[in-house]
PDB file of C-alpha atoms and ligand atoms in Angstrom:
ATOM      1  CA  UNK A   1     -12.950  22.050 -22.451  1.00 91.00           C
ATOM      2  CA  UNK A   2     -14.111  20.779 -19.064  1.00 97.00           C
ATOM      3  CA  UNK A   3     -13.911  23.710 -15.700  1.00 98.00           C
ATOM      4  CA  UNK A   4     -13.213  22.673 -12.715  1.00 98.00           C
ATOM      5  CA  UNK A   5     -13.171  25.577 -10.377  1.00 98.00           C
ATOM      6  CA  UNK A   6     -10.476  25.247  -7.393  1.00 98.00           C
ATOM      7  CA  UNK A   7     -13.194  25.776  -4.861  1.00 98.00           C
ATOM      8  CA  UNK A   8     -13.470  21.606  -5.987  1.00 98.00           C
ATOM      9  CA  UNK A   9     -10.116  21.257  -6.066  1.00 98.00           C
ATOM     10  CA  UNK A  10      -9.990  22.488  -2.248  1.00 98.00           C
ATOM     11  CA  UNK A  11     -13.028  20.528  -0.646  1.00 98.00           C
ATOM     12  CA  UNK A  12     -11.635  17.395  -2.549  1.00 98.00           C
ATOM     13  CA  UNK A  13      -8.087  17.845  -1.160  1.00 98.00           C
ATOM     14  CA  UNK A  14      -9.611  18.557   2.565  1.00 98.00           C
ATOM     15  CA  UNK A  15     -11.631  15.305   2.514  1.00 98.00           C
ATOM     16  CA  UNK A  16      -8.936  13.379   0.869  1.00 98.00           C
ATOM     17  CA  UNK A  17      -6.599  14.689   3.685  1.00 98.00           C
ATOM     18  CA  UNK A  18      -9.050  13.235   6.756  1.00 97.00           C
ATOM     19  CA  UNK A  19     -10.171  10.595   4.883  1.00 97.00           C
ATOM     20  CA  UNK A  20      -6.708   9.336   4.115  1.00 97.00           C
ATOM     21  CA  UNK A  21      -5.343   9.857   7.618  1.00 97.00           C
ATOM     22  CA  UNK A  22      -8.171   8.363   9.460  1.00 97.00           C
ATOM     23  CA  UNK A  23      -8.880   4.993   7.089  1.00 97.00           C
ATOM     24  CA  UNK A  24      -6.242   2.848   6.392  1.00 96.00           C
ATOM     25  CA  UNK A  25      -7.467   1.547   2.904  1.00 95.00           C
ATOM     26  CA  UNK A  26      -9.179  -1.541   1.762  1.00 95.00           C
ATOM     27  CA  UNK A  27      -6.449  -2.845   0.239  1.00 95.00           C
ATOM     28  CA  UNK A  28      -4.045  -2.475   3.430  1.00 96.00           C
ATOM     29  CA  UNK A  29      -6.664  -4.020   5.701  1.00 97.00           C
ATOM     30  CA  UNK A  30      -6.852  -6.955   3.400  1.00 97.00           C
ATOM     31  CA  UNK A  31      -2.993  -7.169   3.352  1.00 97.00           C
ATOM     32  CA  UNK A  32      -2.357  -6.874   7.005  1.00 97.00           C
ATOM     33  CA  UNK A  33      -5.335  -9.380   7.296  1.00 98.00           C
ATOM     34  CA  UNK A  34      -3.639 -12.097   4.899  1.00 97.00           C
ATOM     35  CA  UNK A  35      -0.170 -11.734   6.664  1.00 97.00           C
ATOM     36  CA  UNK A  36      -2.058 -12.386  10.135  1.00 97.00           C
ATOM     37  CA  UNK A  37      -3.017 -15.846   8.352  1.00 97.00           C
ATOM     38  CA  UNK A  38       0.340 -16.605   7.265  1.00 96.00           C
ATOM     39  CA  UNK A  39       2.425 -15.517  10.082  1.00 97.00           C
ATOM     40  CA  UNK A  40       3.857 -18.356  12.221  1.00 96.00           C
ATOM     41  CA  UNK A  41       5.246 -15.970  15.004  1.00 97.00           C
ATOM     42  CA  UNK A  42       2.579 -15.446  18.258  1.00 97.00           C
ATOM     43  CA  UNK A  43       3.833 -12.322  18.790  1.00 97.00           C
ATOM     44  CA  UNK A  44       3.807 -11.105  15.178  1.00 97.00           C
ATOM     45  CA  UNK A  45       0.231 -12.582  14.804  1.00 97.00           C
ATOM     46  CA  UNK A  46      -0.372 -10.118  18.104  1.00 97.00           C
ATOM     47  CA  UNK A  47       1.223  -7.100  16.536  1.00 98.00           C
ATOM     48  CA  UNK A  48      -0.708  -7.621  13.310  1.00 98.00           C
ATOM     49  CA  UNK A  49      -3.980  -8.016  15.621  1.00 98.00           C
ATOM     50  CA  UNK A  50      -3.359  -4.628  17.716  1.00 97.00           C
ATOM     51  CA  UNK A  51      -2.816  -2.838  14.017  1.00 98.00           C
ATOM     52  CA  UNK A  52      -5.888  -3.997  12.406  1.00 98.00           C
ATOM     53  CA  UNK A  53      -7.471  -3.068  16.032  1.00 98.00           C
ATOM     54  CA  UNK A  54      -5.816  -0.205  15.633  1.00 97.00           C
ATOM     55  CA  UNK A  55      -7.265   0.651  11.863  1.00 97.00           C
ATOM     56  CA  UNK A  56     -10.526  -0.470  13.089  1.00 97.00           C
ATOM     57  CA  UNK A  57     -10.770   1.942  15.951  1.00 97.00           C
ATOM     58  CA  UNK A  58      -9.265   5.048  13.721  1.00 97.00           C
ATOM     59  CA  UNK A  59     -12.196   4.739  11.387  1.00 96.00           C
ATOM     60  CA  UNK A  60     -14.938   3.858  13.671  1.00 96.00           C
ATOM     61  CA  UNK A  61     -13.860   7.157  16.165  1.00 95.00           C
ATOM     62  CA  UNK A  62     -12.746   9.301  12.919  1.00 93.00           C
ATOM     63  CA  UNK A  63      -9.006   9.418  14.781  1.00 95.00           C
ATOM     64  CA  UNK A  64      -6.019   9.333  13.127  1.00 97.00           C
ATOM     65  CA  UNK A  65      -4.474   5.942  12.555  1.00 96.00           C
ATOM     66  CA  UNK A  66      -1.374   7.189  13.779  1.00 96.00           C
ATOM     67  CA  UNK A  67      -0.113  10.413  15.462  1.00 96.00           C
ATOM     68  CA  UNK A  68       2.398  10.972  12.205  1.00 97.00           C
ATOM     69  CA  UNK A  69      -0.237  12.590   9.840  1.00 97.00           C
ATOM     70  CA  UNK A  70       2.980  13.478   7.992  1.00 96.00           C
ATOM     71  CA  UNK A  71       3.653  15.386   5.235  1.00 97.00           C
ATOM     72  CA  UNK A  72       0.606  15.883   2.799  1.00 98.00           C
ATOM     73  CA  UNK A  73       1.901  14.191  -0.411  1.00 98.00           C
ATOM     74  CA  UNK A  74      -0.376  15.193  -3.215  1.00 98.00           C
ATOM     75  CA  UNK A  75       0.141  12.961  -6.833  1.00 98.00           C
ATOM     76  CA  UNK A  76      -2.337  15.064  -9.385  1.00 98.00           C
ATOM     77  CA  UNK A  77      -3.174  13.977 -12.695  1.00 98.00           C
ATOM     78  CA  UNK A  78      -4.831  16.770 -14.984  1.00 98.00           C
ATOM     79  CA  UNK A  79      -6.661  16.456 -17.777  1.00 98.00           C
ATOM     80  CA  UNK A  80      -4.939  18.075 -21.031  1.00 98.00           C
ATOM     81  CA  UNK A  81      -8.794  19.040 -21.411  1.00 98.00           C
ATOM     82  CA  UNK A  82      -9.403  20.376 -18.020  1.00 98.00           C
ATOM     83  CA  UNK A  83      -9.921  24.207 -17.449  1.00 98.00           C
ATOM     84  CA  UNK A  84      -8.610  25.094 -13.571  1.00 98.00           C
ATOM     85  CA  UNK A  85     -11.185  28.009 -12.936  1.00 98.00           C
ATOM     86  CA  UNK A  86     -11.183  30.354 -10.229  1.00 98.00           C
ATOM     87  CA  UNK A  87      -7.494  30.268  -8.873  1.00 98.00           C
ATOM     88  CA  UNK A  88      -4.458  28.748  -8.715  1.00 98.00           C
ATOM     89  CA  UNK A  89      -4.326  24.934  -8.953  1.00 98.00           C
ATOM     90  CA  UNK A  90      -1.446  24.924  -6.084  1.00 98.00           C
ATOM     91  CA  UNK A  91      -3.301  27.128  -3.707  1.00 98.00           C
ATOM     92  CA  UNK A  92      -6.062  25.153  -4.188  1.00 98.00           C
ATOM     93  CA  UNK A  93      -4.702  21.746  -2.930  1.00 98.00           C
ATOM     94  CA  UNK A  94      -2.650  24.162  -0.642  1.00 98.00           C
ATOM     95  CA  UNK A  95      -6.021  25.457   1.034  1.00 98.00           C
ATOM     96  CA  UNK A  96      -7.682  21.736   1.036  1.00 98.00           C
ATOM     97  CA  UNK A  97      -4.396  20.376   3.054  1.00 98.00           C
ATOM     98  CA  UNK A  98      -5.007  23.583   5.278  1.00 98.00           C
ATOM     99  CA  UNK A  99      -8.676  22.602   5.873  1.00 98.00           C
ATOM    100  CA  UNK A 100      -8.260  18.936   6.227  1.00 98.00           C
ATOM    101  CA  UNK A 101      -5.727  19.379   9.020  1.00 98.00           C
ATOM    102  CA  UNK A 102      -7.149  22.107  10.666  1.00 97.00           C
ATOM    103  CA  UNK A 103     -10.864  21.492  10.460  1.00 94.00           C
ATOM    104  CA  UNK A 104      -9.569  17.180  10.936  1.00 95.00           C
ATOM    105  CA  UNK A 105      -7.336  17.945  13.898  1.00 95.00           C
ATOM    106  CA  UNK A 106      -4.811  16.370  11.910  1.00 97.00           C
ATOM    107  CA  UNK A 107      -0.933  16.700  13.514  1.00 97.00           C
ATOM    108  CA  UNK A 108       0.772  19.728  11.452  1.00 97.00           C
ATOM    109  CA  UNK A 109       4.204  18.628  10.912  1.00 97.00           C
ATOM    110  CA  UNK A 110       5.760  20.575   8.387  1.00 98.00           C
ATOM    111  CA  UNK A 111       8.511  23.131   9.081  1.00 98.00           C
ATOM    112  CA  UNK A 112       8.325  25.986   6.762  1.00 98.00           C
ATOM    113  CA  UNK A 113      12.239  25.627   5.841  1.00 98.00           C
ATOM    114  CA  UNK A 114      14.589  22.736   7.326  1.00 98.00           C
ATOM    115  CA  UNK A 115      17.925  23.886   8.617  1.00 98.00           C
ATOM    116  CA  UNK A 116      17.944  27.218  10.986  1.00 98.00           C
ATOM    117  CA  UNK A 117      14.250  28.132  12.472  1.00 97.00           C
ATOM    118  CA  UNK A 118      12.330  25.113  11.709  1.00 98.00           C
ATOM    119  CA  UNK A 119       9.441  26.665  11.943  1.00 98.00           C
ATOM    120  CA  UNK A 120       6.078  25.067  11.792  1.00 98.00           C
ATOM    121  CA  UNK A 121       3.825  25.749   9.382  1.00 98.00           C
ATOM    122  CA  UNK A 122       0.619  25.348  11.452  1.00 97.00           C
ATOM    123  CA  UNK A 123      -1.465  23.996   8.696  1.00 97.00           C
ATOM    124  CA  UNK A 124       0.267  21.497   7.448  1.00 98.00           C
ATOM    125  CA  UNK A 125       1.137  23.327   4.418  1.00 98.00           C
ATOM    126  CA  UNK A 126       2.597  23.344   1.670  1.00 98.00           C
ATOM    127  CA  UNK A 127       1.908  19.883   0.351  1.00 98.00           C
ATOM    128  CA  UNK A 128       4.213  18.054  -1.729  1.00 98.00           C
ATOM    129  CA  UNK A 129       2.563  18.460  -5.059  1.00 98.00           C
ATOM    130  CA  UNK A 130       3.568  15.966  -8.234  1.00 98.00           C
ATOM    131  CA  UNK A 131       1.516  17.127 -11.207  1.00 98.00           C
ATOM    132  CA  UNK A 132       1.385  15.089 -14.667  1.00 97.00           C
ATOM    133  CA  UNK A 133      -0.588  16.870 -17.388  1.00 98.00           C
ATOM    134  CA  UNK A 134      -2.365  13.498 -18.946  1.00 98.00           C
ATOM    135  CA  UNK A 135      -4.995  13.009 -21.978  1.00 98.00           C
ATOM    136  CA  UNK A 136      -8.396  13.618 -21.235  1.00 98.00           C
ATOM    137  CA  UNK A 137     -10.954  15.659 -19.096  1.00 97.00           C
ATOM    138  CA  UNK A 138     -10.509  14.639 -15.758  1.00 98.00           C
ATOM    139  CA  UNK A 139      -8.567  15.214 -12.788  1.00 98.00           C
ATOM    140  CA  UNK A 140      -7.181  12.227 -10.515  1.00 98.00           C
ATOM    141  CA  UNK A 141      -6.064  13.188  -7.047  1.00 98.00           C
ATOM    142  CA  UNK A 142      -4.051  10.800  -5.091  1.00 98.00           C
ATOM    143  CA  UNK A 143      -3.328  12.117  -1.722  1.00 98.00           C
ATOM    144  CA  UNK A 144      -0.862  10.043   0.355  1.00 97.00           C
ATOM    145  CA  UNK A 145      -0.049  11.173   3.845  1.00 97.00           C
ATOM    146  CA  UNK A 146       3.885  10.127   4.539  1.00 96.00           C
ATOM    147  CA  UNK A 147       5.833  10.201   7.999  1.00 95.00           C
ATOM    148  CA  UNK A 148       9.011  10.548   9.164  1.00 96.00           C
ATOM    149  CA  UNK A 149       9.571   6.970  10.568  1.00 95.00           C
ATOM    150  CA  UNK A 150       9.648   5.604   7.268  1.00 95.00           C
ATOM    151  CA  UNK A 151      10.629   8.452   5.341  1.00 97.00           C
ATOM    152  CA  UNK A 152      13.984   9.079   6.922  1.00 97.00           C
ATOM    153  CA  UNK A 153      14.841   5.283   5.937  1.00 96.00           C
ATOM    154  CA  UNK A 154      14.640   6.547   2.375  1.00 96.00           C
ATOM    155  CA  UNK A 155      18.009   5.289   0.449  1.00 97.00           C
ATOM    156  CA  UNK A 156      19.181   6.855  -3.170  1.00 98.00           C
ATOM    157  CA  UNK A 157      22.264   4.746  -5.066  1.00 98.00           C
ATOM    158  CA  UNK A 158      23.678   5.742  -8.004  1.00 98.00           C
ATOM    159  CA  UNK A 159      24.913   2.534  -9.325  1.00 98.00           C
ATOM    160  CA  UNK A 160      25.905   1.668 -12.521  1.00 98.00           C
ATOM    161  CA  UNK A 161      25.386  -1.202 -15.437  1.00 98.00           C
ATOM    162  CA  UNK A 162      27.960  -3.025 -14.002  1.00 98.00           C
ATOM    163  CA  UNK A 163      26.276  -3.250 -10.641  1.00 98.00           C
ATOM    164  CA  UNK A 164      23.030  -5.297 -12.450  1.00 97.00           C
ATOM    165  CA  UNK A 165      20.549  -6.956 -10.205  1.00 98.00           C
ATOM    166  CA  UNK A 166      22.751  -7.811  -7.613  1.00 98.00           C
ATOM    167  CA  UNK A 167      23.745  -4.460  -6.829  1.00 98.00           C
ATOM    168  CA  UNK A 168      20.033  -3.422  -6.692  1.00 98.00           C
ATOM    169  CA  UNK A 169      19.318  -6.722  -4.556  1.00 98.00           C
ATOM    170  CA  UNK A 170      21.989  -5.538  -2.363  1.00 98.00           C
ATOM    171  CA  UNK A 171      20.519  -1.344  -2.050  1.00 98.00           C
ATOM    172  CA  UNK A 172      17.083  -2.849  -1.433  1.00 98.00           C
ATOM    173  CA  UNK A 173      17.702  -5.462   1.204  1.00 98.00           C
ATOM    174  CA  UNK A 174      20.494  -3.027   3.233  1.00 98.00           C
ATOM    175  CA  UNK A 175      17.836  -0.301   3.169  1.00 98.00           C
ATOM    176  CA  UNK A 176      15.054  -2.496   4.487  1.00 98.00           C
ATOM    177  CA  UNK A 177      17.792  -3.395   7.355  1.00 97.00           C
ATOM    178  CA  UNK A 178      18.723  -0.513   8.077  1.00 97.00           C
ATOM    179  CA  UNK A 179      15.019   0.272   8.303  1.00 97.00           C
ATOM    180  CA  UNK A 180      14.355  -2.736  10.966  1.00 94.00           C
ATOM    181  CA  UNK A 181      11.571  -1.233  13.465  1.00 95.00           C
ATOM    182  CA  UNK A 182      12.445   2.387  13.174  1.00 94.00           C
ATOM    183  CA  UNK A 183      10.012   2.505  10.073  1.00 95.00           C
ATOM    184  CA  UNK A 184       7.277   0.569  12.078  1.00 96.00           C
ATOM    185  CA  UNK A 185       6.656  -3.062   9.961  1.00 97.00           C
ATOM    186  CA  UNK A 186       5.137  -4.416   8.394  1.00 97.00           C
ATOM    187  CA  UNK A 187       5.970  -2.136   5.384  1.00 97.00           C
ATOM    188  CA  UNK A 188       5.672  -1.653   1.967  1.00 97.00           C
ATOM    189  CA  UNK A 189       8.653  -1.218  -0.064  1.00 98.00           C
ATOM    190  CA  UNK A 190       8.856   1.373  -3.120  1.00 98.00           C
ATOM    191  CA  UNK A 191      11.678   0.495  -5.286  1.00 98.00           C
ATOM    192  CA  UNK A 192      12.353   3.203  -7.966  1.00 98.00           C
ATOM    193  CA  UNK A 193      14.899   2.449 -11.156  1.00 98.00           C
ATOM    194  CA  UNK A 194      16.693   4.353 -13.748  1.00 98.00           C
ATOM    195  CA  UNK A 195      16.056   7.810 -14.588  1.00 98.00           C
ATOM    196  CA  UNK A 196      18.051  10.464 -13.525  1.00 98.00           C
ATOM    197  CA  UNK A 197      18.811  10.764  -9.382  1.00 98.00           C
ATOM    198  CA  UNK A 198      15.204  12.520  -9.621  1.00 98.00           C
ATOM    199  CA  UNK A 199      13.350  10.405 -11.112  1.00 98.00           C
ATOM    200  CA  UNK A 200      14.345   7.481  -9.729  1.00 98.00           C
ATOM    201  CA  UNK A 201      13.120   8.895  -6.140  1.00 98.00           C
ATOM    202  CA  UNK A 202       9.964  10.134  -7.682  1.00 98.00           C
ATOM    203  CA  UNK A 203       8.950   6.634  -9.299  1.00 98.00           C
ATOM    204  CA  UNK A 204      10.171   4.567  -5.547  1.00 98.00           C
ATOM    205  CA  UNK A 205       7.570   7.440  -4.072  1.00 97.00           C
ATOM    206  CA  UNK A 206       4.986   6.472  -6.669  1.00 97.00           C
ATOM    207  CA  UNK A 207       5.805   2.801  -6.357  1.00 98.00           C
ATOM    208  CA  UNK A 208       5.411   2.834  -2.175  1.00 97.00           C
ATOM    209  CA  UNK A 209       1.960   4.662  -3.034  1.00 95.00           C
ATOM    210  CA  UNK A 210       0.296   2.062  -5.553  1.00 96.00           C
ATOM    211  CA  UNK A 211      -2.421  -0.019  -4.417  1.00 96.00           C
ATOM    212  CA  UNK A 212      -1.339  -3.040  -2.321  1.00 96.00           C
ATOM    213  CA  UNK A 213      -2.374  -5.696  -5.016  1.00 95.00           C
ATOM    214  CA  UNK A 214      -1.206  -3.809  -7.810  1.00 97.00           C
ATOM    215  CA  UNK A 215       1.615  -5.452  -9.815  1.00 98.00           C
ATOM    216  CA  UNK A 216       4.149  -4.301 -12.638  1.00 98.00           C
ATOM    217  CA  UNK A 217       2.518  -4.787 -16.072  1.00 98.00           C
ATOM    218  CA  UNK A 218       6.064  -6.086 -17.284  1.00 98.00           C
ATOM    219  CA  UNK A 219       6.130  -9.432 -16.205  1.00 98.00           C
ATOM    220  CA  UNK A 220      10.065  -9.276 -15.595  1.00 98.00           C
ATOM    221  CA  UNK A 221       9.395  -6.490 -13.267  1.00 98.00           C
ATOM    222  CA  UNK A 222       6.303  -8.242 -11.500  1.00 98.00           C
ATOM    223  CA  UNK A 223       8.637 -11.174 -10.891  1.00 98.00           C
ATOM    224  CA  UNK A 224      11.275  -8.935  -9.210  1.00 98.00           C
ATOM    225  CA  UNK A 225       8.699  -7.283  -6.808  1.00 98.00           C
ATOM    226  CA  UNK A 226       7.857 -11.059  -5.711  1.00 98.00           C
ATOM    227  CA  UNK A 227      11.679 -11.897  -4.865  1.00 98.00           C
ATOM    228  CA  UNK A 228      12.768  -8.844  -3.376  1.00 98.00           C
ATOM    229  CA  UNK A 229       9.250  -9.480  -0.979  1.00 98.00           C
ATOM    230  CA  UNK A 230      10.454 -12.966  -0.401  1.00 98.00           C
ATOM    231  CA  UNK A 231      13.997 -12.079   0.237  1.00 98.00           C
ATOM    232  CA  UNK A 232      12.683  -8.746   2.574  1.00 98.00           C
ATOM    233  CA  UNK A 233      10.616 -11.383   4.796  1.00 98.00           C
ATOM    234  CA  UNK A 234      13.681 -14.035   4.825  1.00 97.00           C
ATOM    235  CA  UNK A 235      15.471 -11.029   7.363  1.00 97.00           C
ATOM    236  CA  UNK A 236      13.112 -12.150  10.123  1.00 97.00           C
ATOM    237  CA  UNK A 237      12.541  -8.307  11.092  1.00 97.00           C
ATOM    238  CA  UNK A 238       8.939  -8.983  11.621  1.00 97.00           C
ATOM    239  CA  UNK A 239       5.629  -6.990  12.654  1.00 97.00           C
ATOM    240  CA  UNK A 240       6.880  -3.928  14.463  1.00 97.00           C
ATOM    241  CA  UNK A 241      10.819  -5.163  14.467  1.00 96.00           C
ATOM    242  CA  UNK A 242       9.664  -8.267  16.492  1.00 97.00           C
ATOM    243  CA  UNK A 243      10.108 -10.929  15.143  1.00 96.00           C
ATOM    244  CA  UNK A 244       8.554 -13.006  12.044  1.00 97.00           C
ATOM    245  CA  UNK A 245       7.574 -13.379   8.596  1.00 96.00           C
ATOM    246  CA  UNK A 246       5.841 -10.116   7.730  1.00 97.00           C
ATOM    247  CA  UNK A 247       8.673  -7.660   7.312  1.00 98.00           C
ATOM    248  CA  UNK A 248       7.144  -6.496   4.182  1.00 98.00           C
ATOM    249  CA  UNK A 249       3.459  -6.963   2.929  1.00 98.00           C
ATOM    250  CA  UNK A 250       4.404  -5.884  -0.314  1.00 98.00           C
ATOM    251  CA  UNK A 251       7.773  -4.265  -3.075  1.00 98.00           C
ATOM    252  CA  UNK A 252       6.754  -2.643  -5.780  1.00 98.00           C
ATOM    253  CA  UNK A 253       9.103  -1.419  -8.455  1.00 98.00           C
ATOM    254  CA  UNK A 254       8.631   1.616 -11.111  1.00 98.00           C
ATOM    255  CA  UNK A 255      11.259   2.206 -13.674  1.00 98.00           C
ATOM    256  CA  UNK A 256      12.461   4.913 -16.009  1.00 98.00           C
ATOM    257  CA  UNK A 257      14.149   4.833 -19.128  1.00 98.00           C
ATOM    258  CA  UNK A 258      17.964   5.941 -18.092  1.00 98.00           C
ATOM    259  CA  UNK A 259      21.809   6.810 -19.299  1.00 98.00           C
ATOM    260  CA  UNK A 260      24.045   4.221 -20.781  1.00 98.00           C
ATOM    261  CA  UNK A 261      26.195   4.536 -18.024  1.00 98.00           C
ATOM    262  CA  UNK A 262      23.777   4.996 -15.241  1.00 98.00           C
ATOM    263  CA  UNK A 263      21.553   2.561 -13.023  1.00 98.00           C
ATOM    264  CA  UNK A 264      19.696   5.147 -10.318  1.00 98.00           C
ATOM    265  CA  UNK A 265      17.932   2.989  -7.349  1.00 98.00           C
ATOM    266  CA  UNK A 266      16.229   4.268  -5.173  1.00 98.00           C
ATOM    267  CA  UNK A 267      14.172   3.151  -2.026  1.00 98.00           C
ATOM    268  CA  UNK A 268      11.047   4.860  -0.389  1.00 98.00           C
ATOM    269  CA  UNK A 269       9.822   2.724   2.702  1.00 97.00           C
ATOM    270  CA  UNK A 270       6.375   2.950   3.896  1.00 96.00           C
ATOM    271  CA  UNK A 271       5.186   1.752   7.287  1.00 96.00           C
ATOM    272  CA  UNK A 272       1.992  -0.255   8.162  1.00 95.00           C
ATOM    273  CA  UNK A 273       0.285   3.174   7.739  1.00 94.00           C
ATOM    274  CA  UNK A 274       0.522   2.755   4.430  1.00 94.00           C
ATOM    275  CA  UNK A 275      -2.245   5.756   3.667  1.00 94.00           C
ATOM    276  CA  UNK A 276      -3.747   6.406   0.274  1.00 95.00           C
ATOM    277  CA  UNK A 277      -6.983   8.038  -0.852  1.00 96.00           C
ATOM    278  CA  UNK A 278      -8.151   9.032  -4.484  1.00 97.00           C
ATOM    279  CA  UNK A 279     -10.563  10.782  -6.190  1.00 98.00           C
ATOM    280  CA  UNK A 280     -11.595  11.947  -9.641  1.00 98.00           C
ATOM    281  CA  UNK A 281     -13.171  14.819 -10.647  1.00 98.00           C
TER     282      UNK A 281
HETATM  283  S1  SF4 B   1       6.434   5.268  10.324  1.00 70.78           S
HETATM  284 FE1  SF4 B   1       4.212   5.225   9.917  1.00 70.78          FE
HETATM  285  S2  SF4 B   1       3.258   4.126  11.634  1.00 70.78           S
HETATM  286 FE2  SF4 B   1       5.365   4.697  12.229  1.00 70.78          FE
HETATM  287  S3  SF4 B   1       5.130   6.652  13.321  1.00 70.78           S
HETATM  288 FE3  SF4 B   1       5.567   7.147  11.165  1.00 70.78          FE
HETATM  289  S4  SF4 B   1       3.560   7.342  10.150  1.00 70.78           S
HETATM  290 FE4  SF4 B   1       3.248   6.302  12.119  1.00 70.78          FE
END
């Protein structure tokens, strides 16, 4: 059986956390890049300029990309053959989201409960932890900063069999328009389906966290993701709500077997910022 002792756990978390917050990823850059050659709007071309300006700056200075470090939103995949040593795995990615925003000057923006005080945290903690136990003798840590902007456009239907594509169609376009500029386009969509109510908003949060390029492996699937894009860039929302093609650089849909009588949809928007970073220990 393979150790990892949390003191890992921790430094990996902390540089994930700056890291994540300060460079948008490859895959983003190369996304917003590939709109700016496609989009026919001047002013969207601009806006798509001043963002990759934007990403370029963050990660030369070491700033954040945006002020909205968000909420630290940890997916962890551990090794059936992996040995936490030392601690508690929790308080371990706890302490490297407490370093990472403290040491990184990262915004703290999470309120330790969220209807009377509202108090904040002042470290940023706790992070929203998802933990799979998966074969094997490694841990993957997949740590995806998400703000409000975005967030707050989340949707959750309950539909049912009877509703079919259409009805999904119909969640996943009204969220996106209800989204317009509040959740700062271009974005990328994360369509979750089927489950239960929870799992359908756990596998839209997984699906707005995948790597831009990444497609479903079901080819059904893959070809959904490519229509709801065209028919999200068809509203004319545009780069920052402005006007033009690029409403979305990418959907991506995860499903979950579900009931007979149930068709869960849910929709997790993510903005421009679309921040991931991963590592594997
Ligand atoms: S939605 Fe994204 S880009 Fe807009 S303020 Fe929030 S984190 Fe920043």
């Amino acid at each position: 059986m393979k150790e990892i002792h949390v003191t890992a756990v921790s430094e990996a978390v902390a540089a994930l956390a700056v890291q994540a917050c300060c460079r948008l990823p490859g895959d983003m850059l190369e996304g917003l890049r590939a709109a700016r050659a496609q989009e026919p709007s001047a002013v969207g071309r601009n806006i798509l300029d001043q963002l990759l300006e934007n990403a370029d700056i963050a990660a030369r200075e070491e700033m954040p990309i945006c002020q909205d470090t968000g909420l630290a939103v940890v997916f962890a995949d551990l090794g059936q053959d992996v040995h936490i040593v030392g601690g508690g795995f929790e308080d371990a990615v706890n302490e490297g989201v407490r370093r990472g925003y403290v040491d990184g000057y990262l915004r703290k923006s999470c309120v330790a409960e969220p209807l009377f005080e509202r108090k904040n945290t002042r470290d940023n903690t706790p992070a929203v932890i998802h933990t799979r136990i998966v074969p094997g003798d490694s841990l993957r840590l997949r740590l995806a900063p998400k703000g409000a902007g975005s967030e707050n456009k989340s949707v959750l239907k309950m539909l049912v069999p009877a509703d079919g594509i259409e009805g999904v169609r119909k969640v996943v376009l009204d969220a996106v328009l209800a989204a317009g500029p509040n959740s700062c386009p271009p974005m990328v969509v994360g369509v979750g389906l089927g489950g239960t109510m929870e799992v359908a908003a756990l596998c839209a949060k997984k699906a707005a966290a995948r790597d831009l390029e990444s497609v479903n492996p079901d080819p059904r699937y893959a070809a959904f993701e490519r229509e709801l894009l065209e028919m999200i860039n068809r509203t004319g929302i545009g780069p920052q709500g402005l006007g033009g093609l690029t409403t979305a650089l990418k959907v991506h849909v995860e499903w979950a077997p579900t009931h007979i009588a149930s068709l869960p949809v849910a929709v997790n928007i993510n903005c421009h910022a679309a921040r991931h970073a991963e590592v594997v220990l």
